[in-house]
Amino acid sequence: MSRPTRVLGFSWPVLIGLATLAVPRVVLHDLGVIEEGSFVNGLFVFVPPVCWIAAVLWKRPHRPFATVVVIGAIYGVLLALGHQLLWDMAFGEETPALGGELAGTDPATQETALRTVAAISSVVTGTLVGVAAGALAVLLCRLVPASQAADSES
């Protein structure tokens, strides 16, 4: 059994697969297919973390919080990649620009700065989603008894 499987309860491919459940929202949002605040957007926002929590409740890893935080961090990286790949489609001709004292900065420098901040923000956002979902997973692991099948597998 590999170290991630022992510590986090899942193999790396499974952790990445769980994080990937949240990627369709990134694509659909950046392409303008779904809008903020809509019911469909809400499903795309909340269903993946619910799946992460359900997987932890099913598998009962030794460190459920760490497991879900890792899934969230992987999601954050995928979120950053998605936003970077879809940057031009998301903004079209209305590419964001710096304002204030930095408004006159070279456009290439502005784009690099904005893309960097967006990437960092995406990783932080994904990780924070993992933290919130992980906290809920820990609480539910304490409140919901493990099934006998899950206990016999551990």
XYZ file of N, CA and C in Angstrom:
462
model
N 0.855 -1.170 0.000
C 0.000 0.000 0.000
C 0.906 1.240 0.000
N 0.657 2.164 -0.919
C 1.483 3.366 -1.016
C 1.202 4.294 0.163
N 2.141 5.201 0.405
C 1.995 6.139 1.530
C 0.730 6.996 1.411
N 0.433 7.597 0.209
C -0.808 8.380 0.126
C -2.046 7.548 0.435
N -2.055 6.302 -0.019
C -3.213 5.454 0.240
C -3.331 5.172 1.731
N -2.191 4.927 2.389
C -2.206 4.664 3.829
C -2.662 5.889 4.618
N -2.131 7.054 4.285
C -2.411 8.274 5.047
C -3.758 8.880 4.667
N -4.020 8.983 3.364
C -5.218 9.688 2.890
C -6.396 8.767 2.576
N -6.159 7.473 2.518
C -7.240 6.524 2.282
C -7.542 6.254 0.822
N -6.945 7.006 -0.077
C -7.186 6.852 -1.508
C -5.863 6.948 -2.265
N -5.797 6.330 -3.410
C -4.623 6.453 -4.275
C -4.649 7.822 -4.951
N -3.501 8.239 -5.496
C -3.440 9.521 -6.200
C -4.437 9.596 -7.352
N -4.577 8.543 -8.173
C -5.576 8.642 -9.258
C -6.998 8.884 -8.740
N -7.339 8.285 -7.615
C -8.683 8.495 -7.049
C -8.812 9.916 -6.516
N -7.779 10.406 -5.828
C -7.809 11.784 -5.316
C -7.973 12.774 -6.470
N -7.219 12.559 -7.535
C -7.322 13.436 -8.715
C -8.696 13.299 -9.360
N -9.193 12.078 -9.439
C -10.530 11.864 -10.005
C -11.606 12.584 -9.220
N -11.518 12.530 -7.889
C -12.498 13.233 -7.070
C -12.405 14.739 -7.287
N -11.186 15.271 -7.366
C -11.012 16.708 -7.611
C -11.555 17.094 -8.982
N -11.403 16.210 -9.937
C -11.843 16.475 -11.313
C -13.366 16.631 -11.410
N -14.094 16.116 -10.428
C -15.554 16.268 -10.438
C -15.967 17.746 -10.467
N -15.105 18.625 -9.953
C -15.438 20.052 -9.890
C -15.007 20.825 -11.132
N -14.297 20.177 -12.035
C -13.770 20.875 -13.214
C -14.853 21.329 -14.207
N -15.922 20.564 -14.435
C -16.920 21.037 -15.403
C -17.457 22.424 -15.108
N -17.590 22.793 -13.838
C -18.078 24.125 -13.508
C -17.118 25.191 -14.003
N -15.823 24.935 -13.871
C -14.812 25.893 -14.331
C -14.996 26.153 -15.824
N -15.098 25.080 -16.574
C -15.229 25.191 -18.031
C -16.530 25.884 -18.401
N -17.625 25.410 -17.841
C -18.934 25.978 -18.187
C -19.048 27.445 -17.767
N -18.478 27.786 -16.628
C -18.516 29.175 -16.172
C -17.661 30.064 -17.069
N -16.431 29.635 -17.352
C -15.535 30.455 -18.173
C -16.044 30.617 -19.601
N -16.790 29.649 -20.077
C -17.360 29.753 -21.421
C -18.699 30.487 -21.430
N -19.177 30.871 -20.254
C -20.431 31.615 -20.167
C -21.671 30.764 -20.331
N -21.537 29.453 -20.174
C -22.680 28.551 -20.330
C -23.581 28.597 -19.103
N -22.989 28.698 -17.924
C -23.784 28.820 -16.704
C -23.464 30.155 -16.036
N -24.449 30.685 -15.334
C -24.300 31.995 -14.700
C -24.246 31.863 -13.187
N -23.488 32.762 -12.570
C -23.430 32.837 -11.104
C -24.841 32.998 -10.554
N -25.097 32.338 -9.448
C -26.376 32.503 -8.771
C -27.502 31.624 -9.297
N -27.290 30.935 -10.411
C -28.355 30.073 -10.942
C -28.379 28.749 -10.187
N -29.511 28.067 -10.275
C -29.662 26.770 -9.626
C -28.650 25.776 -10.185
N -28.484 25.769 -11.490
C -27.553 24.843 -12.137
C -26.128 25.119 -11.656
N -25.764 26.394 -11.572
C -24.440 26.750 -11.058
C -24.282 26.234 -9.634
N -25.325 26.377 -8.829
C -25.284 25.877 -7.455
C -25.012 24.385 -7.390
N -25.627 23.641 -8.295
C -25.364 22.201 -8.352
C -23.892 21.937 -8.665
N -23.362 22.658 -9.647
C -21.960 22.481 -10.028
C -21.000 22.925 -8.922
N -21.434 23.821 -8.065
C -20.600 24.294 -6.958
C -20.612 23.292 -5.807
N -21.796 22.801 -5.428
C -21.925 22.027 -4.206
C -21.853 20.513 -4.368
N -22.231 19.979 -5.513
C -22.228 18.521 -5.671
C -20.819 17.920 -5.568
N -19.796 18.488 -6.212
C -18.470 17.863 -6.065
C -17.971 17.769 -4.618
N -18.011 18.847 -3.821
C -17.579 18.671 -2.427
C -18.443 17.679 -1.643
N -19.722 17.606 -1.974
C -20.579 16.608 -1.323
C -20.093 15.204 -1.687
N -19.670 15.018 -2.926
C -19.117 13.723 -3.359
C -17.810 13.418 -2.620
N -16.988 14.444 -2.416
C -15.739 14.242 -1.664
C -16.056 13.767 -0.248
N -17.026 14.421 0.374
C -17.413 14.064 1.737
C -18.001 12.655 1.761
N -18.843 12.339 0.784
C -19.446 11.003 0.717
C -18.366 9.929 0.567
N -17.352 10.202 -0.247
C -16.262 9.240 -0.437
C -15.520 9.009 0.877
N -15.306 10.075 1.636
C -14.621 9.965 2.925
C -15.499 9.205 3.923
N -16.797 9.465 3.915
C -17.698 8.737 4.812
C -17.744 7.253 4.461
N -17.634 6.950 3.179
C -17.659 5.557 2.724
C -16.360 4.851 3.070
N -15.240 5.479 2.764
C -13.923 4.850 2.907
C -13.354 4.969 4.322
N -13.701 6.028 5.047
C -13.227 6.282 6.407
C -11.691 6.271 6.511
N -11.030 7.177 5.780
C -9.571 7.249 5.905
C -9.175 7.697 7.313
N -7.931 7.422 7.684
C -7.448 7.777 9.022
C -7.457 9.285 9.256
N -7.240 10.047 8.187
C -7.205 11.513 8.296
C -8.191 12.132 7.299
N -9.466 12.124 7.636
C -10.466 12.622 6.681
C -10.269 14.094 6.327
N -9.876 14.904 7.286
C -9.665 16.328 7.011
C -8.550 16.503 5.990
N -7.421 15.874 6.243
C -6.280 15.976 5.318
C -6.656 15.453 3.935
N -7.414 14.381 3.895
C -7.825 13.804 2.613
C -8.606 14.814 1.782
N -9.588 15.453 2.390
C -10.434 16.384 1.646
C -9.674 17.678 1.332
N -8.782 18.097 2.211
C -7.968 19.280 1.905
C -7.072 18.998 0.697
N -6.496 17.811 0.622
C -5.673 17.449 -0.540
C -6.522 17.438 -1.807
N -7.710 16.881 -1.734
C -8.614 16.893 -2.900
C -8.899 18.336 -3.301
N -9.182 19.189 -2.324
C -9.441 20.602 -2.610
C -8.241 21.297 -3.231
N -7.047 20.992 -2.745
C -5.836 21.604 -3.304
C -5.619 21.146 -4.746
N -5.865 19.879 -5.012
C -5.766 19.379 -6.389
C -6.795 20.096 -7.265
N -8.006 20.235 -6.742
C -9.026 20.989 -7.464
C -8.556 22.410 -7.737
N -7.911 23.036 -6.747
C -7.396 24.395 -6.937
C -6.401 24.479 -8.079
N -5.537 23.493 -8.181
C -4.575 23.453 -9.292
C -5.314 23.280 -10.617
N -6.305 22.393 -10.633
C -7.096 22.194 -11.859
C -7.892 23.450 -12.208
N -8.394 24.135 -11.193
C -9.109 25.400 -11.384
C -8.176 26.426 -12.015
N -6.968 26.524 -11.495
C -5.989 27.469 -12.049
C -5.672 27.129 -13.505
N -5.440 25.857 -13.774
C -5.151 25.440 -15.156
C -6.320 25.756 -16.083
N -7.531 25.460 -15.620
C -8.714 25.734 -16.435
C -8.856 27.209 -16.751
N -8.705 28.039 -15.734
C -8.822 29.486 -15.959
C -7.740 29.993 -16.903
N -6.538 29.461 -16.782
C -5.452 29.905 -17.663
C -5.711 29.475 -19.102
N -6.165 28.231 -19.280
C -6.420 27.735 -20.633
C -7.600 28.439 -21.301
N -8.584 28.832 -20.495
C -9.791 29.455 -21.043
C -9.790 30.976 -20.901
N -8.666 31.551 -20.526
C -8.551 32.987 -20.257
C -9.111 33.825 -21.400
N -8.634 33.595 -22.611
C -9.066 34.408 -23.754
C -10.548 34.213 -24.059
N -11.043 32.990 -23.921
C -12.462 32.739 -24.180
C -13.336 33.382 -23.110
N -12.851 33.371 -21.882
C -13.629 33.937 -20.775
C -13.744 35.456 -20.879
N -12.661 36.106 -21.325
C -12.657 37.569 -21.356
C -12.855 38.154 -22.739
N -12.582 37.374 -23.784
C -12.729 37.890 -25.146
C -11.897 39.134 -25.355
N -12.526 40.147 -25.882
C -11.836 41.413 -26.143
C -11.703 42.279 -24.888
N -12.423 41.919 -23.842
C -12.422 42.701 -22.606
C -11.436 42.134 -21.586
N -10.187 41.944 -22.008
C -9.166 41.418 -21.116
C -8.997 42.360 -19.930
N -8.940 41.815 -18.727
C -8.791 42.678 -17.554
C -7.469 43.452 -17.607
N -7.474 44.605 -16.969
C -6.276 45.443 -16.929
C -6.119 46.017 -15.533
N -4.901 46.343 -15.201
C -4.622 46.968 -13.913
C -5.089 48.420 -13.936
N -5.435 48.942 -12.800
C -5.882 50.331 -12.711
C -5.000 51.129 -11.775
N -5.422 52.321 -11.498
C -4.697 53.190 -10.570
C -3.296 53.502 -11.050
N -2.349 53.428 -10.155
C -0.951 53.747 -10.454
C -0.352 52.784 -11.482
N -0.919 51.603 -11.602
C -0.371 50.578 -12.490
C -1.045 50.560 -13.862
N -1.972 51.464 -14.093
C -2.733 51.483 -15.344
C -1.848 51.638 -16.572
N -0.753 52.340 -16.468
C 0.106 52.573 -17.620
C 1.161 51.507 -17.840
N 1.118 50.449 -17.050
C 2.111 49.379 -17.168
C 1.960 48.663 -18.503
N 3.079 48.163 -19.006
C 3.092 47.413 -20.258
C 1.992 46.335 -20.239
N 1.182 46.215 -21.314
C 0.086 45.240 -21.340
C 0.534 43.796 -21.081
N 1.692 43.409 -21.593
C 2.177 42.041 -21.363
C 2.494 41.829 -19.879
N 3.041 42.837 -19.244
C 3.345 42.757 -17.816
C 2.047 42.692 -17.012
N 1.065 43.477 -17.417
C -0.237 43.452 -16.743
C -0.860 42.056 -16.854
N -0.841 41.496 -18.045
C -1.450 40.174 -18.230
C -0.739 39.123 -17.393
N 0.586 39.185 -17.367
C 1.356 38.232 -16.565
C 0.997 38.367 -15.086
N 0.923 39.600 -14.604
C 0.585 39.836 -13.199
C -0.825 39.336 -12.888
N -1.782 39.649 -13.748
C -3.167 39.245 -13.513
C -3.326 37.729 -13.578
N -2.662 37.094 -14.530
C -2.735 35.630 -14.642
C -2.102 34.960 -13.420
N -1.005 35.532 -12.938
C -0.335 34.972 -11.758
C -1.237 35.068 -10.537
N -1.822 36.235 -10.336
C -2.725 36.424 -9.203
C -3.946 35.511 -9.337
N -4.468 35.368 -10.542
C -5.620 34.485 -10.761
C -5.258 33.037 -10.439
N -4.065 32.608 -10.831
C -3.643 31.236 -10.558
C -3.503 30.997 -9.055
N -2.856 31.929 -8.375
C -2.692 31.800 -6.921
C -4.057 31.799 -6.241
N -4.928 32.685 -6.667
C -6.273 32.765 -6.113
C -7.038 31.458 -6.316
N -6.873 30.852 -7.468
C -7.555 29.585 -7.756
C -7.086 28.474 -6.827
N -5.781 28.381 -6.618
C -5.245 27.341 -5.732
C -5.724 27.579 -4.296
N -5.708 28.831 -3.864
C -6.189 29.156 -2.517
C -7.679 28.840 -2.396
N -8.455 29.211 -3.401
C -9.898 28.942 -3.378
C -10.173 27.442 -3.297
N -9.525 26.667 -4.135
C -9.718 25.217 -4.105
C -9.344 24.618 -2.763
N -8.230 25.082 -2.211
C -7.782 24.574 -0.914
C -8.779 24.950 0.180
N -9.299 26.173 0.141
C -10.287 26.587 1.140
C -11.594 25.801 1.015
N -11.983 25.473 -0.210
C -13.151 24.601 -0.396
C -12.858 23.250 0.255
N -11.634 22.761 0.079
C -11.233 21.509 0.728
C -11.251 21.609 2.243
N -10.819 22.742 2.782
C -10.823 22.951 4.236
C -12.260 22.924 4.769
N -13.146 23.650 4.105
C -14.549 23.680 4.548
C -15.195 22.304 4.436
N -15.001 21.653 3.294
C -15.580 20.322 3.102
C -14.920 19.313 4.043
N -13.623 19.471 4.283
C -12.920 18.568 5.195
C -13.423 18.697 6.621
N -13.684 19.926 7.055
C -14.228 20.133 8.394
C -15.596 19.465 8.529
N -16.411 19.617 7.499
C -17.725 18.966 7.512
C -17.577 17.444 7.481
N -16.616 16.947 6.725
C -16.377 15.502 6.655
C -15.979 14.949 8.023
N -15.112 15.666 8.731
C -14.690 15.223 10.073
C -15.894 15.180 11.004
N -16.696 16.230 10.965
C -17.889 16.279 11.813
C -18.823 15.107 11.501
N -19.067 14.873 10.215
C -19.969 13.783 9.825
C -19.378 12.409 10.145
N -18.055 12.275 10.044
C -17.420 11.001 10.417
C -17.628 10.704 11.895
N -17.688 11.760 12.702
C -17.920 11.565 14.140
C -19.391 11.293 14.449
N -20.288 11.873 13.648
C -21.719 11.747 13.919
C -22.358 10.523 13.265
N -21.858 10.142 12.098
C -22.451 9.030 11.338
C -21.622 7.774 11.584
N -22.240 6.745 12.138
C -21.468 5.525 12.402
C -21.002 4.897 11.094
N -19.793 4.336 11.153
C -19.250 3.644 9.971
C -20.020 2.352 9.766
N -20.206 1.987 8.510
C -20.900 0.725 8.224
C -19.979 -0.433 8.580
N -20.555 -1.571 8.822
C -19.756 -2.758 9.171
C -18.853 -3.148 8.012
N -19.298 -2.943 6.785
C -18.482 -3.288 5.615
C -17.229 -2.424 5.582
N -17.374 -1.123 5.853
C -16.234 -0.216 5.846
C -15.284 -0.565 6.988
N -15.835 -0.977 8.148
C -15.008 -1.331 9.290
C -14.170 -2.572 9.003
N -14.750 -3.558 8.316
C -14.025 -4.788 8.038
C -12.925 -4.598 6.986
N -13.032 -3.548 6.137
C -12.017 -3.272 5.126
C -10.804 -2.581 5.730
N -10.979 -1.869 6.836
C -9.878 -1.071 7.430
C -8.843 -1.911 8.071
